[in-house]
Tab-separated table of C-alpha atoms and ligand atoms in Angstrom:
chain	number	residue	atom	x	y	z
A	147	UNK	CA	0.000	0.000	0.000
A	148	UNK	CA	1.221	3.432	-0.074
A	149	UNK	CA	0.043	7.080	0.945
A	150	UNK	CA	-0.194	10.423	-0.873
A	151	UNK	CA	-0.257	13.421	1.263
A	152	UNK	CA	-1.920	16.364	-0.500
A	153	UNK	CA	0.973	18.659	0.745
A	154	UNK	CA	3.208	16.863	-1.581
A	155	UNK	CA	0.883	17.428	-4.644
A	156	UNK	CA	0.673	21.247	-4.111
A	157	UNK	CA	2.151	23.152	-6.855
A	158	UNK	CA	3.532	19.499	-7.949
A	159	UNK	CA	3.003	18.329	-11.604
A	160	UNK	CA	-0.365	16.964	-10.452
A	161	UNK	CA	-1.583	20.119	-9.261
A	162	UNK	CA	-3.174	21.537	-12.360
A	163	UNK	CA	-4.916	24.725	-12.236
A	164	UNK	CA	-7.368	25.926	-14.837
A	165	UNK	CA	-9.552	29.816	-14.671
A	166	UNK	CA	-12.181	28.416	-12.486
A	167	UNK	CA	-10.953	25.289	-10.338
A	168	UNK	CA	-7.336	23.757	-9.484
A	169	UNK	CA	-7.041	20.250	-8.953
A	170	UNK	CA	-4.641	18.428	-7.290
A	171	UNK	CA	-4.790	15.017	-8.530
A	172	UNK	CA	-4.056	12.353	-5.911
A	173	UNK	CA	-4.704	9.163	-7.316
A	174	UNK	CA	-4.039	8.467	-11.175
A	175	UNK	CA	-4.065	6.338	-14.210
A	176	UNK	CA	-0.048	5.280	-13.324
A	177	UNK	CA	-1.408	3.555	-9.932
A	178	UNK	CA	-3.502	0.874	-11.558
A	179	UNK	CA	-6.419	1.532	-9.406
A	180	UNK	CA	-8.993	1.556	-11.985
A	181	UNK	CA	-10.320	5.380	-11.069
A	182	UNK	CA	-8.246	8.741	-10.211
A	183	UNK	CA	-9.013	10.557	-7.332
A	184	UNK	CA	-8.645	14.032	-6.938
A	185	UNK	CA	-9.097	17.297	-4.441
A	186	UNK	CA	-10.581	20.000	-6.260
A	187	UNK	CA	-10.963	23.799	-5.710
A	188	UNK	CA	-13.952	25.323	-7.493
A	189	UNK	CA	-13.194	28.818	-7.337
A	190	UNK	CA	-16.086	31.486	-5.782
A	191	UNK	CA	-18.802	32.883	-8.326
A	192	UNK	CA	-17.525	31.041	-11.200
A	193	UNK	CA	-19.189	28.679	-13.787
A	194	UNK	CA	-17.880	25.978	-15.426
A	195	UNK	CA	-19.276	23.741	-18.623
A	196	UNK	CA	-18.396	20.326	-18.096
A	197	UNK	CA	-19.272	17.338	-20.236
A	198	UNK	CA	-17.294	14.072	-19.587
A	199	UNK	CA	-18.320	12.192	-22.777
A	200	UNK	CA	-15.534	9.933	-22.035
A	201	UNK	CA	-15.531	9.301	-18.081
A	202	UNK	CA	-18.191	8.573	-15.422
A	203	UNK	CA	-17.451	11.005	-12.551
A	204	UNK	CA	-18.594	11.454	-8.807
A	205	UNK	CA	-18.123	14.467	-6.678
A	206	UNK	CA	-18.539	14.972	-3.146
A	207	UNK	CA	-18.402	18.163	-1.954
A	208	UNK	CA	-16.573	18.726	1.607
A	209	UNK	CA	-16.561	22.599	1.789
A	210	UNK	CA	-18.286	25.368	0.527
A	211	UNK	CA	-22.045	25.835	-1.610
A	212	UNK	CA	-23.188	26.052	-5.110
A	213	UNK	CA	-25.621	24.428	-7.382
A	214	UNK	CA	-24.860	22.314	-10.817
A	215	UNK	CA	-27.411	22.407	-13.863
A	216	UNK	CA	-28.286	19.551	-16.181
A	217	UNK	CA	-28.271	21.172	-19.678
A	218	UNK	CA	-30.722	18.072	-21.103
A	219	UNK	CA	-33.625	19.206	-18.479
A	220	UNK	CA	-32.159	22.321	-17.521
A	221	UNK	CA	-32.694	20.808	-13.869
A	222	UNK	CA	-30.834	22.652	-10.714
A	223	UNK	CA	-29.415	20.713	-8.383
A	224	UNK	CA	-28.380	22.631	-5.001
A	225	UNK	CA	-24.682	21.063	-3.671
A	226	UNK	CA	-23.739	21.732	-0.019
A	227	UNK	CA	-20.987	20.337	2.214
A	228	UNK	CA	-21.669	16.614	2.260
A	229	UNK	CA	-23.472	15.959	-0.329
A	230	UNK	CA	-22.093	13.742	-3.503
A	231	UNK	CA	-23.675	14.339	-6.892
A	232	UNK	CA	-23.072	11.472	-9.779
A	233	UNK	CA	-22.565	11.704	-13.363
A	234	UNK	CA	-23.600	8.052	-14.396
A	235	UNK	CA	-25.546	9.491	-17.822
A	236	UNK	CA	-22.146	11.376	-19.012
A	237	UNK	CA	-24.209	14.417	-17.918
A	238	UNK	CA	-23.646	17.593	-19.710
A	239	UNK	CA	-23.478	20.241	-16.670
A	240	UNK	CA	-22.751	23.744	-15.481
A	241	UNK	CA	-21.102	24.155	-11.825
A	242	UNK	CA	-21.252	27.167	-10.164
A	243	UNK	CA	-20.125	28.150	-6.918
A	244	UNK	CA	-21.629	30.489	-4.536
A	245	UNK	CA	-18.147	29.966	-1.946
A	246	UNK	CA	-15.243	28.245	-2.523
A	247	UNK	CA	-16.160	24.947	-3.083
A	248	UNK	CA	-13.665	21.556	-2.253
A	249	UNK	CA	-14.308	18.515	-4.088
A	250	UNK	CA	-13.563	15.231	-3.936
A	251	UNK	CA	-13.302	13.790	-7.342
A	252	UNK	CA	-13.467	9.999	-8.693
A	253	UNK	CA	-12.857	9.359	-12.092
A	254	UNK	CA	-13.662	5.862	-13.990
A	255	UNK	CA	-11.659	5.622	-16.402
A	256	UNK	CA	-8.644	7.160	-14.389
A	257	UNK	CA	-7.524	9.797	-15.697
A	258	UNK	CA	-3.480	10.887	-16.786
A	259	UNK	CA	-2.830	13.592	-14.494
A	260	UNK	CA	-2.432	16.663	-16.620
A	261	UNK	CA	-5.748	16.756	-18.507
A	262	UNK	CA	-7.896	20.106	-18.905
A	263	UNK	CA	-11.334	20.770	-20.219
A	264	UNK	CA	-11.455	21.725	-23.865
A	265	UNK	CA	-14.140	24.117	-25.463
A	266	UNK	CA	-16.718	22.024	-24.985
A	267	UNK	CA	-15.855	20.936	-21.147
A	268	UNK	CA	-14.578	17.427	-22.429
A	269	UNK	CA	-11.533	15.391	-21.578
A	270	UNK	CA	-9.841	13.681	-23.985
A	271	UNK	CA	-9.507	9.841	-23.290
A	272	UNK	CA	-5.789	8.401	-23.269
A	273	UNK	CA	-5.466	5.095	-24.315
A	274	UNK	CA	-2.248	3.123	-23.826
B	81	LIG	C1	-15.968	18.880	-10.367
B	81	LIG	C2	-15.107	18.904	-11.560
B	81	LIG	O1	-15.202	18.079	-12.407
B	81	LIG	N1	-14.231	19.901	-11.616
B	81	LIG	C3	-13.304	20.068	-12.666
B	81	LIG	C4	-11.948	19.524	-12.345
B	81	LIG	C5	-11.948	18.050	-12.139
B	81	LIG	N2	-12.486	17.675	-10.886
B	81	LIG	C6	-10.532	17.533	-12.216
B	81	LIG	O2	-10.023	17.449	-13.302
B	81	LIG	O3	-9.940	17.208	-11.206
């Protein structure tokens, strides 16, 4: 077994920082775990189009407030400390934050480490 302590992923490779979150990416593709795992900062009054056509993701939210919206239904869903919301359509969202909001990220499949949203909020997938 092993340990990561986020200290040691701050302002590491693995931190990766983007105009509305930073992530620092804990767990990746390179450990064989099946999933990444990441602690995410989703920056105060922002929004952010996501659309993982190419990952199922779950987020649970362990500080701060703000809401995501399903573009399909146009649905709002409020998020709070302690609460987890689940992508398992590949749901095409906008996150907004009211506060600062920390995330806790899983990722199937993991992903590399230093992936970014493109224009359309996607990640690419990288195969072997
Ligand atoms: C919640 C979310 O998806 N935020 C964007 C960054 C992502 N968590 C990542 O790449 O770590």
């Amino acid at each position: 077994m092993k340990t990561v302590k986020l200290q040691d992923v701050i302002d590491s490779e693995n931190h990766v920082k983007a105009d509305t979150w930073e992530s620092r990416r804990l767990v990746l593709k390179k450990d064989n775990m099946g999933y990444s795992v990441h602690d995410t900062v989703i920056k105060a009054g922002t929004e952010t189009h996501i659309w993982y056509q190419n990952h199922l993701e779950s987020v649970y939210c362990i500080e701060g407030e703000g809401e995501v919206e399903t573009v399909k239904d146009g649905k709002v869903w409020p998020i709070e400390k302690d609460t987890i919301y689940v992508l398992d359509q590949n749901d095409e969202h906008y996150l907004r934050a009211k506060t600062d909001m920390r995330m806790v990220c899983v990722f199937n499949p993991p992903i590399t480490g230093q992936e970014t949203h493109d224009e359309n909020g996607v990640y690419p997938l990288v195969e072997d």
